[in-house]
PDB file of C-alpha atoms in Angstrom:
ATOM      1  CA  UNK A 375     -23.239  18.694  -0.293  1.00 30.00           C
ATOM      2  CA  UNK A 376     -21.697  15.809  -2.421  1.00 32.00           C
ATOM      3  CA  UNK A 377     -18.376  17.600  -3.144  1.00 32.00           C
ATOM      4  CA  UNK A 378     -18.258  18.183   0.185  1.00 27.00           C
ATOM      5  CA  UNK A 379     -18.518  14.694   2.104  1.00 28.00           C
ATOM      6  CA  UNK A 380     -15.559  12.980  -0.345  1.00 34.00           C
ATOM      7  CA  UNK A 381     -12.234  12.139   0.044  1.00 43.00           C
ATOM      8  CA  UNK A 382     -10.033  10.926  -3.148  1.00 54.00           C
ATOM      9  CA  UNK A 383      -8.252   7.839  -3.349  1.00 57.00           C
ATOM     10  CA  UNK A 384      -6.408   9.067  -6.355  1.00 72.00           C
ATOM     11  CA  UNK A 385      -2.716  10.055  -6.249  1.00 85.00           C
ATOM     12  CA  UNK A 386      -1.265  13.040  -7.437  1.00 92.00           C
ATOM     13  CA  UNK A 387       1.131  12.112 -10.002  1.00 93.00           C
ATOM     14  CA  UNK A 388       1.893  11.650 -14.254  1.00 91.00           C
ATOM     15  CA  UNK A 389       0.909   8.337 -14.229  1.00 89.00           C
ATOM     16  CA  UNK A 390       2.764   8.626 -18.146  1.00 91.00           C
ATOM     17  CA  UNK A 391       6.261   8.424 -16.426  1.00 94.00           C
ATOM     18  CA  UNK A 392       5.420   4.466 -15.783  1.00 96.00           C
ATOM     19  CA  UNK A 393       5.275   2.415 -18.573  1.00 96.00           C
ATOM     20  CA  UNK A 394       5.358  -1.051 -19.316  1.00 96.00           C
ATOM     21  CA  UNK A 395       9.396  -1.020 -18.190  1.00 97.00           C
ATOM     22  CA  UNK A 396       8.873  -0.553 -14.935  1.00 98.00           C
ATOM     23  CA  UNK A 397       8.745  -2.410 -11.985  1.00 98.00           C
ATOM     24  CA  UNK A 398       6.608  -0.758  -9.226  1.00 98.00           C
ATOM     25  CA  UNK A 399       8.169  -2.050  -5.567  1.00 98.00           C
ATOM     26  CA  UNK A 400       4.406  -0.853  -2.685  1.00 98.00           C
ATOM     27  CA  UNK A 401       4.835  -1.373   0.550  1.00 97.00           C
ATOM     28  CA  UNK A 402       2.449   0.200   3.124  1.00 95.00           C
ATOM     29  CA  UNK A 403       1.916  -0.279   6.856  1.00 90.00           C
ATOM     30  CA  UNK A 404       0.351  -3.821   8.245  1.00 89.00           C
ATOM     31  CA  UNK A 405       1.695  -6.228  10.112  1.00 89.00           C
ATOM     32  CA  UNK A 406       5.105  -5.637  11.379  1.00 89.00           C
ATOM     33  CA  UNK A 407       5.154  -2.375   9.419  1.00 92.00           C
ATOM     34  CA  UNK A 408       7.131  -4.514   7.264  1.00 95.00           C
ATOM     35  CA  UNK A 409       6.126  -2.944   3.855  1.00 96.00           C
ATOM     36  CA  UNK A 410       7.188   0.275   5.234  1.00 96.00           C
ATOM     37  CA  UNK A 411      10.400  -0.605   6.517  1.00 97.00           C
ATOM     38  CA  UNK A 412      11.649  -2.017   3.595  1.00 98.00           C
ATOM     39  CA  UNK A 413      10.038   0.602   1.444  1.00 98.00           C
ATOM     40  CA  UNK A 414      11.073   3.558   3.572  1.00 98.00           C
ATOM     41  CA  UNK A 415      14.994   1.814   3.535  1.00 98.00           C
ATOM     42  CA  UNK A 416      14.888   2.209  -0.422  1.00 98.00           C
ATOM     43  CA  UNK A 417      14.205   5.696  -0.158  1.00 98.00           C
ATOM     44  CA  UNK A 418      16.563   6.297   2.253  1.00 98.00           C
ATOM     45  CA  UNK A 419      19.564   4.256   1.157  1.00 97.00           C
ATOM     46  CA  UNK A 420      19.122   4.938  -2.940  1.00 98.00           C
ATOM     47  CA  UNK A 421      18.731   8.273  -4.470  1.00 98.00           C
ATOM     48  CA  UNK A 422      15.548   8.598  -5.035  1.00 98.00           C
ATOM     49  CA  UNK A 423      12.912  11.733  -7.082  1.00 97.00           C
ATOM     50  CA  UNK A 424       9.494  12.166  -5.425  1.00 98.00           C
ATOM     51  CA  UNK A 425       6.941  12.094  -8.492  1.00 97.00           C
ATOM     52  CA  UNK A 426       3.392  11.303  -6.596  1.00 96.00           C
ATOM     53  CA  UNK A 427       1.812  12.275  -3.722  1.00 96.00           C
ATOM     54  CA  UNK A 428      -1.075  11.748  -1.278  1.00 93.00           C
ATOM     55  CA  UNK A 429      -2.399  12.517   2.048  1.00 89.00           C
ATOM     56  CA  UNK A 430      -3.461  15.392   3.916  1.00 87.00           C
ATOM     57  CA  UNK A 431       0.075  16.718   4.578  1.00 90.00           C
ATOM     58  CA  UNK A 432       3.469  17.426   3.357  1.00 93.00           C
ATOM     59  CA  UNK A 433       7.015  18.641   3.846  1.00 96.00           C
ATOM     60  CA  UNK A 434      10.317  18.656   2.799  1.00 97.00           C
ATOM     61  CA  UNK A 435      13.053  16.267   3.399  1.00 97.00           C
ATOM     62  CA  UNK A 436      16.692  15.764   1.607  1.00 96.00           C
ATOM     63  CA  UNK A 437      15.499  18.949  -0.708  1.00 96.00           C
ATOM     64  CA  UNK A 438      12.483  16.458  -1.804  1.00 97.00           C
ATOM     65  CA  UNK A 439       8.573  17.101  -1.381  1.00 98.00           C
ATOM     66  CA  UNK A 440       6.848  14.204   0.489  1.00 97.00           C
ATOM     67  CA  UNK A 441       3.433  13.320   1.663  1.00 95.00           C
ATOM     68  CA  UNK A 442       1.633  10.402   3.937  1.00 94.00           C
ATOM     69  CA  UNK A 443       1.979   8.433   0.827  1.00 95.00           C
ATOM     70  CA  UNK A 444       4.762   9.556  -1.606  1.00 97.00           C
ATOM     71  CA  UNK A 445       5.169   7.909  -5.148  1.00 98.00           C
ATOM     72  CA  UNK A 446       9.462   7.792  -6.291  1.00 98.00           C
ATOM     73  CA  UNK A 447      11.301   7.115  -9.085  1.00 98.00           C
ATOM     74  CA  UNK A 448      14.524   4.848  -7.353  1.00 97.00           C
ATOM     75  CA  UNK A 449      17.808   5.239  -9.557  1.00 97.00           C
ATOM     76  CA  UNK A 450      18.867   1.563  -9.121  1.00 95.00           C
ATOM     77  CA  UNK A 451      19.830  -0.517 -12.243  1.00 92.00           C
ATOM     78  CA  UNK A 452      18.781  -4.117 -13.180  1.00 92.00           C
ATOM     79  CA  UNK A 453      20.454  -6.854 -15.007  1.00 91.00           C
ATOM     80  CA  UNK A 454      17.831  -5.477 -18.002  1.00 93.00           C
ATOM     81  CA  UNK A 455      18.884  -2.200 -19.215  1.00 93.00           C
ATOM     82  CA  UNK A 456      15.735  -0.874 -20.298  1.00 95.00           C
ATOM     83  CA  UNK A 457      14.189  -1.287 -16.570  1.00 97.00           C
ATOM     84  CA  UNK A 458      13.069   1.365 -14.514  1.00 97.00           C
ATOM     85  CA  UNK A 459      11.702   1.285 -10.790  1.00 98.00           C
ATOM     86  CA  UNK A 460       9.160   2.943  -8.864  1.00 98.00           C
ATOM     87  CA  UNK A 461       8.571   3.229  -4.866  1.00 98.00           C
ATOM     88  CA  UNK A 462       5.198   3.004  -3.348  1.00 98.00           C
ATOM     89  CA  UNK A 463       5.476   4.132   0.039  1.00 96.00           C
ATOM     90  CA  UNK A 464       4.085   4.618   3.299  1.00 95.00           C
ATOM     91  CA  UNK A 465       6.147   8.004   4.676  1.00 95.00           C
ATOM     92  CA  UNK A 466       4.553   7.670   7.819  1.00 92.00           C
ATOM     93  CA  UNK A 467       2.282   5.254   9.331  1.00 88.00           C
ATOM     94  CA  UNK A 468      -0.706   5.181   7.232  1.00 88.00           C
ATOM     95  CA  UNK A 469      -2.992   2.879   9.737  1.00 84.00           C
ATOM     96  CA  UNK A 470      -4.026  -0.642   7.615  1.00 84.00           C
ATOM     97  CA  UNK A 471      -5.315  -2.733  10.632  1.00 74.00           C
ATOM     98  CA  UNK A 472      -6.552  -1.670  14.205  1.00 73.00           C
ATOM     99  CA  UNK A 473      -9.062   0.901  15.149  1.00 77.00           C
ATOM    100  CA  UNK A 474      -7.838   3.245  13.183  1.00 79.00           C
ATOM    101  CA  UNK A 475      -7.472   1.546  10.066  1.00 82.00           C
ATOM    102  CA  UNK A 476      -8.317   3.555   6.762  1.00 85.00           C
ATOM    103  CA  UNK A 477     -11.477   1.621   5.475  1.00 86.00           C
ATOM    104  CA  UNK A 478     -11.297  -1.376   3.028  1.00 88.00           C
ATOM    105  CA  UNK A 479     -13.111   0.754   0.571  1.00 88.00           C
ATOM    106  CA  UNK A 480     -10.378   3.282   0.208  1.00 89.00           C
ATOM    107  CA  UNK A 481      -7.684   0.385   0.239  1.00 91.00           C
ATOM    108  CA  UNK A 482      -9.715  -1.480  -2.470  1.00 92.00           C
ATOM    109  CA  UNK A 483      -9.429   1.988  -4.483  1.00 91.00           C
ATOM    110  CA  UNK A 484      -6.123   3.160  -4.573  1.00 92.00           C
ATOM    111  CA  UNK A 485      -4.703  -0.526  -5.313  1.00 94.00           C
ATOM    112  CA  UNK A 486      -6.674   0.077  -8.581  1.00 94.00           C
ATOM    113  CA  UNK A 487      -5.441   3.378  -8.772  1.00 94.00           C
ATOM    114  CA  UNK A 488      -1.681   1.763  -8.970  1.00 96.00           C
ATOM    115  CA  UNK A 489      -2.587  -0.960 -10.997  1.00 96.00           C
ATOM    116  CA  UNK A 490      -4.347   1.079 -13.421  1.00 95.00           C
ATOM    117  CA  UNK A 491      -0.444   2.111 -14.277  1.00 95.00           C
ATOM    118  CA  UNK A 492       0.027  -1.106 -16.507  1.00 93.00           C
ATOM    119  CA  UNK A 493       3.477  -1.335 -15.458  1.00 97.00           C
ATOM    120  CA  UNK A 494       5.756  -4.243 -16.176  1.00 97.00           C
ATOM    121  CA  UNK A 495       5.219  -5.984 -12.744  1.00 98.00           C
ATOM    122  CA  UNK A 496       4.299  -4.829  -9.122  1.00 99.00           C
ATOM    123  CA  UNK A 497       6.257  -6.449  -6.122  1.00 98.00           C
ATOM    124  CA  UNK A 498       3.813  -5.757  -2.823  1.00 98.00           C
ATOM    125  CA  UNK A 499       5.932  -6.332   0.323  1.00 98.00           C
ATOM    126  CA  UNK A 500       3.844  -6.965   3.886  1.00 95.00           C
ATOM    127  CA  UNK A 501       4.191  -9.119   7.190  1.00 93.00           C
ATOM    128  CA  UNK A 502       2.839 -12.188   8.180  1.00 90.00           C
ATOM    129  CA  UNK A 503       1.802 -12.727  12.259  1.00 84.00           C
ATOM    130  CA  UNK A 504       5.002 -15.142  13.569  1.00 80.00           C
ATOM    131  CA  UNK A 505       2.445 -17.223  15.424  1.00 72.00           C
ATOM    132  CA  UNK A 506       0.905 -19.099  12.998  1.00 74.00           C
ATOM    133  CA  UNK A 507       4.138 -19.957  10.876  1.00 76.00           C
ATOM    134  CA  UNK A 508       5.133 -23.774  11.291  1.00 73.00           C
ATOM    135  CA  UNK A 509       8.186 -23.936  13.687  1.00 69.00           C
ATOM    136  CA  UNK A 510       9.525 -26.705  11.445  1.00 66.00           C
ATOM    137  CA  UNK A 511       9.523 -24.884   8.389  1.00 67.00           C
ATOM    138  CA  UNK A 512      13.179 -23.094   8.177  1.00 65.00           C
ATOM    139  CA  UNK A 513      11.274 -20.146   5.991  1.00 84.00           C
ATOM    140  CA  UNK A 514      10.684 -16.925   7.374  1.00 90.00           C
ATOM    141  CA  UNK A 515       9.487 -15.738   3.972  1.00 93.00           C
ATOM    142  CA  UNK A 516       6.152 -16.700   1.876  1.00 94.00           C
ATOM    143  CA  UNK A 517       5.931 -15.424  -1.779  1.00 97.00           C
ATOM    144  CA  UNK A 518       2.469 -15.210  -3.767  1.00 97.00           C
ATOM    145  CA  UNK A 519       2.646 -14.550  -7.411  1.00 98.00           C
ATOM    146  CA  UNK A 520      -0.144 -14.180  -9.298  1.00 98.00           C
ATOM    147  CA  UNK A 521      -0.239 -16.979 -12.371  1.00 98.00           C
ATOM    148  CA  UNK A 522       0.698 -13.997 -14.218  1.00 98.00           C
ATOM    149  CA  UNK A 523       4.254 -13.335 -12.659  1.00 98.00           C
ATOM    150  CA  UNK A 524       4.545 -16.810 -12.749  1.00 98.00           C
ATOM    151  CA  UNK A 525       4.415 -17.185 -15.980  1.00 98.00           C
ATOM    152  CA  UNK A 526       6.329 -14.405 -17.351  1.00 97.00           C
ATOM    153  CA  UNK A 527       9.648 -14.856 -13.738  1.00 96.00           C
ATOM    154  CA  UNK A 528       8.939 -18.607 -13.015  1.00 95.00           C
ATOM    155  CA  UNK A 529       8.494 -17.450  -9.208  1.00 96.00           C
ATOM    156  CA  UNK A 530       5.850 -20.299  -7.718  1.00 96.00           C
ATOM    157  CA  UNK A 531       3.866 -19.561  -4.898  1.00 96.00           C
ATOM    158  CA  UNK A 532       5.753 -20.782  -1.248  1.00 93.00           C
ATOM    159  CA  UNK A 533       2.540 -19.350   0.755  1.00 92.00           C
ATOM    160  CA  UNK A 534       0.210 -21.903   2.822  1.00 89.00           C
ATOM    161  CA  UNK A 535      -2.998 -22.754   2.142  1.00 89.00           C
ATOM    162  CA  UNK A 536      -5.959 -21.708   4.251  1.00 88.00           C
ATOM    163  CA  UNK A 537      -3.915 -18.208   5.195  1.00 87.00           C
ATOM    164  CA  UNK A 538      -6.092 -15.172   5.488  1.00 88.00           C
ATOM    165  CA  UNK A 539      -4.797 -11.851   3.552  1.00 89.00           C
ATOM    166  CA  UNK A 540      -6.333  -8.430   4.619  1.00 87.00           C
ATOM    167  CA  UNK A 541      -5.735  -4.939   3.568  1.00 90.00           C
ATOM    168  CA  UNK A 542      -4.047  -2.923   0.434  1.00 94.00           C
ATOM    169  CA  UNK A 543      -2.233  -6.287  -0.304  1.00 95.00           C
ATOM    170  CA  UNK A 544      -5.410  -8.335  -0.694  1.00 95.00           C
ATOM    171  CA  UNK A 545      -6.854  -6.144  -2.775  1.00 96.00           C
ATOM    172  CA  UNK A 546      -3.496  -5.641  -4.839  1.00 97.00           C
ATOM    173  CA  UNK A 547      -3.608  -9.287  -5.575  1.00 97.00           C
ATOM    174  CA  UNK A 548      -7.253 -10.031  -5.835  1.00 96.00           C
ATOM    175  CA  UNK A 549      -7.088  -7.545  -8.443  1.00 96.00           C
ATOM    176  CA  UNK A 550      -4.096  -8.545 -10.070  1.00 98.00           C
ATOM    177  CA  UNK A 551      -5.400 -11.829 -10.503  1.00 97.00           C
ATOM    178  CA  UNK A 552      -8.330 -10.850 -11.684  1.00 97.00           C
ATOM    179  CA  UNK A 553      -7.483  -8.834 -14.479  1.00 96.00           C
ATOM    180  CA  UNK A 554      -4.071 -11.028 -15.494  1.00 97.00           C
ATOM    181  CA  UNK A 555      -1.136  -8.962 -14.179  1.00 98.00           C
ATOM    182  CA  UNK A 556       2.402  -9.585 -12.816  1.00 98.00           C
ATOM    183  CA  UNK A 557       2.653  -9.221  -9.044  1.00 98.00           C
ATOM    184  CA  UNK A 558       4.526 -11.011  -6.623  1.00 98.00           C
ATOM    185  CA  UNK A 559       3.862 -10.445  -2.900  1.00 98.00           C
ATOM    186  CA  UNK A 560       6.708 -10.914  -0.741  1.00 98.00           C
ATOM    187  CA  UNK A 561       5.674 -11.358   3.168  1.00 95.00           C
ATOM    188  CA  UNK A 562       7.980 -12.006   6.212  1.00 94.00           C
ATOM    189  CA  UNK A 563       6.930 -13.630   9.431  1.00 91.00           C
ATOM    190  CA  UNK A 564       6.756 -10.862  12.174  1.00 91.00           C
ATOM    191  CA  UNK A 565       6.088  -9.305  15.359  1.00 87.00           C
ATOM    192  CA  UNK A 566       1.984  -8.482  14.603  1.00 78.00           C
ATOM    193  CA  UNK A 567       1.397  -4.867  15.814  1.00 78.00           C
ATOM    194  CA  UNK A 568       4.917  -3.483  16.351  1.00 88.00           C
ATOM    195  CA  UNK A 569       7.525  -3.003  14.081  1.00 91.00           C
ATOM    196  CA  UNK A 570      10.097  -5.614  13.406  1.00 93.00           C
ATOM    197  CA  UNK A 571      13.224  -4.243  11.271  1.00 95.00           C
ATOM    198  CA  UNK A 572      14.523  -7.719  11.609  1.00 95.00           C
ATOM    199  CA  UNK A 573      11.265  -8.955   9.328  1.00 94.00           C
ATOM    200  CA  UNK A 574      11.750  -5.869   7.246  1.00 96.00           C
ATOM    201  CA  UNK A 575      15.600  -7.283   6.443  1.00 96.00           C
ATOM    202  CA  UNK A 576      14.902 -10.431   5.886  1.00 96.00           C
ATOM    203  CA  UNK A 577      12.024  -9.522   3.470  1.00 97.00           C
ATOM    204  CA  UNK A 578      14.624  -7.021   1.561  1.00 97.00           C
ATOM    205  CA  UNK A 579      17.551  -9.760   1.362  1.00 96.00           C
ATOM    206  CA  UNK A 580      14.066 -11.615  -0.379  1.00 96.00           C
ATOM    207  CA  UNK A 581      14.250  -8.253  -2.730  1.00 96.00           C
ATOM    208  CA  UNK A 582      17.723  -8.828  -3.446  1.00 96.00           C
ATOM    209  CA  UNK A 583      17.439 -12.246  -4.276  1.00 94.00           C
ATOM    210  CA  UNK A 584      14.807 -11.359  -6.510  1.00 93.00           C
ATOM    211  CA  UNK A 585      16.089  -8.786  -8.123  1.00 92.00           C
ATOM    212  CA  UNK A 586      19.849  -9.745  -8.214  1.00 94.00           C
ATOM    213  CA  UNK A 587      20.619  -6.335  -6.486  1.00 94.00           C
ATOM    214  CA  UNK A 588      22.586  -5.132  -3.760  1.00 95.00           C
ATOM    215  CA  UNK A 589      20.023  -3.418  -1.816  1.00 97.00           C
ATOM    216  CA  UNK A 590      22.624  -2.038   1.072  1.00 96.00           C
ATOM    217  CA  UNK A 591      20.660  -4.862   3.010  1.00 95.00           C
ATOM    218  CA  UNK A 592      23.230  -5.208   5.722  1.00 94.00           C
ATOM    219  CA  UNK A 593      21.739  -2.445   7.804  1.00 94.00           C
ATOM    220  CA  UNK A 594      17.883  -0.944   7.673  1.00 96.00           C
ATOM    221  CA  UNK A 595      18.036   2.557   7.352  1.00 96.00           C
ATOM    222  CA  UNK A 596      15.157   3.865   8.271  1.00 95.00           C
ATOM    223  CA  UNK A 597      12.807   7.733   8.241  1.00 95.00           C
ATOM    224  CA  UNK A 598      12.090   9.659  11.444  1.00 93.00           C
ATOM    225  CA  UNK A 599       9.034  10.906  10.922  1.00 90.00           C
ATOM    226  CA  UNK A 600       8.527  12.714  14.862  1.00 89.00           C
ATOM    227  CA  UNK A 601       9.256  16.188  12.990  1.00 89.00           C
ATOM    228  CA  UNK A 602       5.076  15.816  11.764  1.00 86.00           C
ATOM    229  CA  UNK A 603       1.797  15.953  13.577  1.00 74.00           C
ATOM    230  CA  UNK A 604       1.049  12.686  15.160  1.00 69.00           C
ATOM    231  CA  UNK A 605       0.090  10.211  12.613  1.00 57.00           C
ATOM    232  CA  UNK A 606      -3.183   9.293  14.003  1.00 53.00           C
ATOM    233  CA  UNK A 607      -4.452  12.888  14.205  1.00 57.00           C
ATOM    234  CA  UNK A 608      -3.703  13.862  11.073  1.00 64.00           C
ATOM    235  CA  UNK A 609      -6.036  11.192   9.383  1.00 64.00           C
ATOM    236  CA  UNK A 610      -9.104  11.750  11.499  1.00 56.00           C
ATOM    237  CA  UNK A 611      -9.056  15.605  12.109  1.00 49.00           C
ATOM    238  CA  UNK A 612     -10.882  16.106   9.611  1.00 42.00           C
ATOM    239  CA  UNK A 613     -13.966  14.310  10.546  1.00 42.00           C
ATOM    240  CA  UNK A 614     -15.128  16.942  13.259  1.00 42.00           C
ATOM    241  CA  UNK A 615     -15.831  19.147  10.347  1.00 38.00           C
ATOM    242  CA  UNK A 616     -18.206  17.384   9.041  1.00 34.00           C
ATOM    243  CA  UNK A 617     -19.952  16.592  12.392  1.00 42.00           C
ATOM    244  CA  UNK A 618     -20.519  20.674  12.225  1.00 42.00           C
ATOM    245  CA  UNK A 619     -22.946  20.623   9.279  1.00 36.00           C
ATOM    246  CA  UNK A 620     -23.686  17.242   8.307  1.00 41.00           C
ATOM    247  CA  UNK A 621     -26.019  14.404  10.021  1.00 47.00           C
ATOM    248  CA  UNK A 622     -27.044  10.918   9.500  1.00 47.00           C
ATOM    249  CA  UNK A 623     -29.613  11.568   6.769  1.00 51.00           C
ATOM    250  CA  UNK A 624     -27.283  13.811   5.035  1.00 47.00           C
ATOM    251  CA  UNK A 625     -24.617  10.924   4.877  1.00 42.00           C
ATOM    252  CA  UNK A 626     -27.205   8.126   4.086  1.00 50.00           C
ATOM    253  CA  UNK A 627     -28.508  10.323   1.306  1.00 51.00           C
ATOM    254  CA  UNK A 628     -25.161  10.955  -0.253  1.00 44.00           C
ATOM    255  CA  UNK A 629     -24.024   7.272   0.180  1.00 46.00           C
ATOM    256  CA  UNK A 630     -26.999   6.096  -1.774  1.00 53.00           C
ATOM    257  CA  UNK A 631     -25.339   8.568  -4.616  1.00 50.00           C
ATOM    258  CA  UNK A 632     -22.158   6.840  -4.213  1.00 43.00           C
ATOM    259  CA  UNK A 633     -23.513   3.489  -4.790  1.00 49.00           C
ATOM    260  CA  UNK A 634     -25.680   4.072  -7.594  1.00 50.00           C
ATOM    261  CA  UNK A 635     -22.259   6.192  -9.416  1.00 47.00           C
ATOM    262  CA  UNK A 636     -19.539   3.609  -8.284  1.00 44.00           C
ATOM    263  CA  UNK A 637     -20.711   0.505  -8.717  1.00 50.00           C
ATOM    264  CA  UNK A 638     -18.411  -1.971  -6.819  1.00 49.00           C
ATOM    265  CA  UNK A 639     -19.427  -4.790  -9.659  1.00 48.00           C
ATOM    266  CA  UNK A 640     -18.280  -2.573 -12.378  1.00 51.00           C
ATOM    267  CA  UNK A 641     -14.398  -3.605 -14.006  1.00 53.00           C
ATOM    268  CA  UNK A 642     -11.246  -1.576 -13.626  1.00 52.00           C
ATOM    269  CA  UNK A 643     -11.519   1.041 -16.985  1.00 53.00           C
ATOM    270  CA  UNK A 644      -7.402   0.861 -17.115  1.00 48.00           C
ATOM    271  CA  UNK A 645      -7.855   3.670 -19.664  1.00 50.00           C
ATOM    272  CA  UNK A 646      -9.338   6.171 -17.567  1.00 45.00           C
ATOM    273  CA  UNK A 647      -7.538   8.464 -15.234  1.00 38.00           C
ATOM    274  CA  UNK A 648     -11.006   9.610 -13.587  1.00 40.00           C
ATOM    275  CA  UNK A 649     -10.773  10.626  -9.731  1.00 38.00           C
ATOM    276  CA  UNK A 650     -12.600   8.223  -7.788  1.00 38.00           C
ATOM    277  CA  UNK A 651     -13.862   8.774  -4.512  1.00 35.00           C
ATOM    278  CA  UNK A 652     -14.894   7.359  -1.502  1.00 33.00           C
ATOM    279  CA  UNK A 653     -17.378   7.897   1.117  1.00 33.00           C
ATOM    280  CA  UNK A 654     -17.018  10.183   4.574  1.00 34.00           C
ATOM    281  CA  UNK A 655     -19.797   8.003   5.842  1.00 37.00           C
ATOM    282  CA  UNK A 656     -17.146   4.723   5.238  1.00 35.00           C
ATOM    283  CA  UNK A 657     -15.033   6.729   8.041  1.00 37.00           C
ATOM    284  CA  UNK A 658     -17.585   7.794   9.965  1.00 40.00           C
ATOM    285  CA  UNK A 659     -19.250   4.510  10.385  1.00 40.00           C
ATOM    286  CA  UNK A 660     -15.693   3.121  10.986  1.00 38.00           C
ATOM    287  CA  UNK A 661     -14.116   5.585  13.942  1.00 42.00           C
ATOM    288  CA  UNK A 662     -17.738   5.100  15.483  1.00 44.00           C
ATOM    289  CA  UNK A 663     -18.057   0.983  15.905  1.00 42.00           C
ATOM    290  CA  UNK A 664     -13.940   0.469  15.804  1.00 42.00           C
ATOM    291  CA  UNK A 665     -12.561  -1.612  13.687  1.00 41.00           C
ATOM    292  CA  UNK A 666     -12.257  -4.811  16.091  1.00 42.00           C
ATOM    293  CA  UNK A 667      -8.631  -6.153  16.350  1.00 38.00           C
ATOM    294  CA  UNK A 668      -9.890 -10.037  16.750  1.00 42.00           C
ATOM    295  CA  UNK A 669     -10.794 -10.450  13.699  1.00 35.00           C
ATOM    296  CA  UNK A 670      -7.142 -10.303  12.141  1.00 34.00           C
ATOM    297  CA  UNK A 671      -6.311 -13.033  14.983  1.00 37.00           C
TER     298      UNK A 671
END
């Protein structure tokens, strides 16, 4: 029964092609979709070599195998010769808030997963709601570094105090700083739950900045993804399956297993490549109470 109520978190990918030359640019869905904007414009603007994959579909596009989440290697070059980069992205819109938001559990999961790469630095882009930014303050951008990055760039931290962070980005930087690594998140004030390209360009001319690179930032090309299911169905499908065989005691029992095997206290074993997994009884638990969108007000 166990093998059958799991899901991995863990990508499908040589995690030896990143080493400690790379930069690793993540940007999922959220606020704004902003991550995936700006991600999803890399992929389409540079040429780019799909190396990872995850989700419960895929297809072709430009002659490239892609998935939900696809992992790239980006041909762009830095000032530093011996840099490489590699694309995190959301393909298609992988829910992070709302009722159909993927649980924090997996989120929590596959940030390790990408951190476990111990790559030079990680850059997480995301949105910020527009309503709470100070109408005085000219920025439309707020960066986070962890002390790491800030040691090693000399990037300080331009985000306010007493600002809540949810999703795959809190848990990429509550984990970065907890285990001393360079990331920088780069957020953009935006529409909250519909997707602003301006944000997404304003965050990317951040990139540039950054990075000292023309990233073709003058337009946002972006990925039509209508060609695949609807993205909402094809993350939940799969639960009717397991309404067929399995009941409550059969998901209690197996998420007492889960507990006592992953230990949430336990530290991130960087030299493991183990497949961790996560719960069906996280997602059941989830689609049945709704994840309730006042909270992220």
């Amino acid at each position: 029964m166990k093998e059958s109520l799991v899901i991995s978190q863990h990508f499908s990918l040589d995690s030896s092609i990143i080493d400690e030359d790379t930069t690793v640019i993540i940007g999922f869905s959220g606020y704004g979709s902003v991550g995936r904007l700006v991600a999803n414009h890399l992929a389409e603007a540079f040429r780019v070599t799909s190396i990872g994959y995850w989700g419960p579909v895929s297809w072709f596009h430009n002659d490239r195998l892609e998935a939900p989440i696809t992992v790239f290697k980006l041909d762009i070059k830095s000032n530093d010769p011996q840099e490489k980069f590699v694309l995190v992205t959301s393909r298609l819109n992988v829910p992070v808030v709302g009722i159909r938001a993927l649980p924090d559990v997996f989120w929590k999961l596959l940030s390790q997963e990408i951190l476990s790469w111990k790559a030079k630095r990680y850059i997480a882009i995301g949105g910020l709601r527009e309503e709470i930014r100070n109408s005085s303050n000219d920025s439309w951008v707020a960066l986070i570094p962890t002390t790491k990055y800030s040691e090693q760039f000399g990037v300080k931290r331009t985000f306010k105090d007493h600002l809540s962070i949810k999703g795959p980005i809190h848990y990429l930087l509550m984990e970065s700083s907890a285990y001393s690594l360079a990331t920088l998140v780069v957020l953009s004030y935006c529409n909250t739950f519909e997707a602003d390209n301006e944000a997404a360009l304003i965050a990317l001319k951040e990139l540039e900045k950054l990075f000292d690179l023309d990233l073709k930032s003058d337009k946002l090309n972006t990925f039509d993804s209508s060609f695949v299911e609807p993205d909402e169905m094809i993350f939940w499908e799969a639960e009717d399956d397991f309404e067929d065989f399995a009941d409550e005691d059969d998901f209690d029992s197996f998420d007492e297993e889960y507990d006592e095997e992953y230990d949430e206290g336990e530290p991130l074993d960087f030299s493991s490549k183990k497949d961790d997994v996560i719960s069906f009884d996280v997602y059941k638990e989830f689609h049945k109470k709704g994840d309730k969108l006042d909270k992220y007000k």
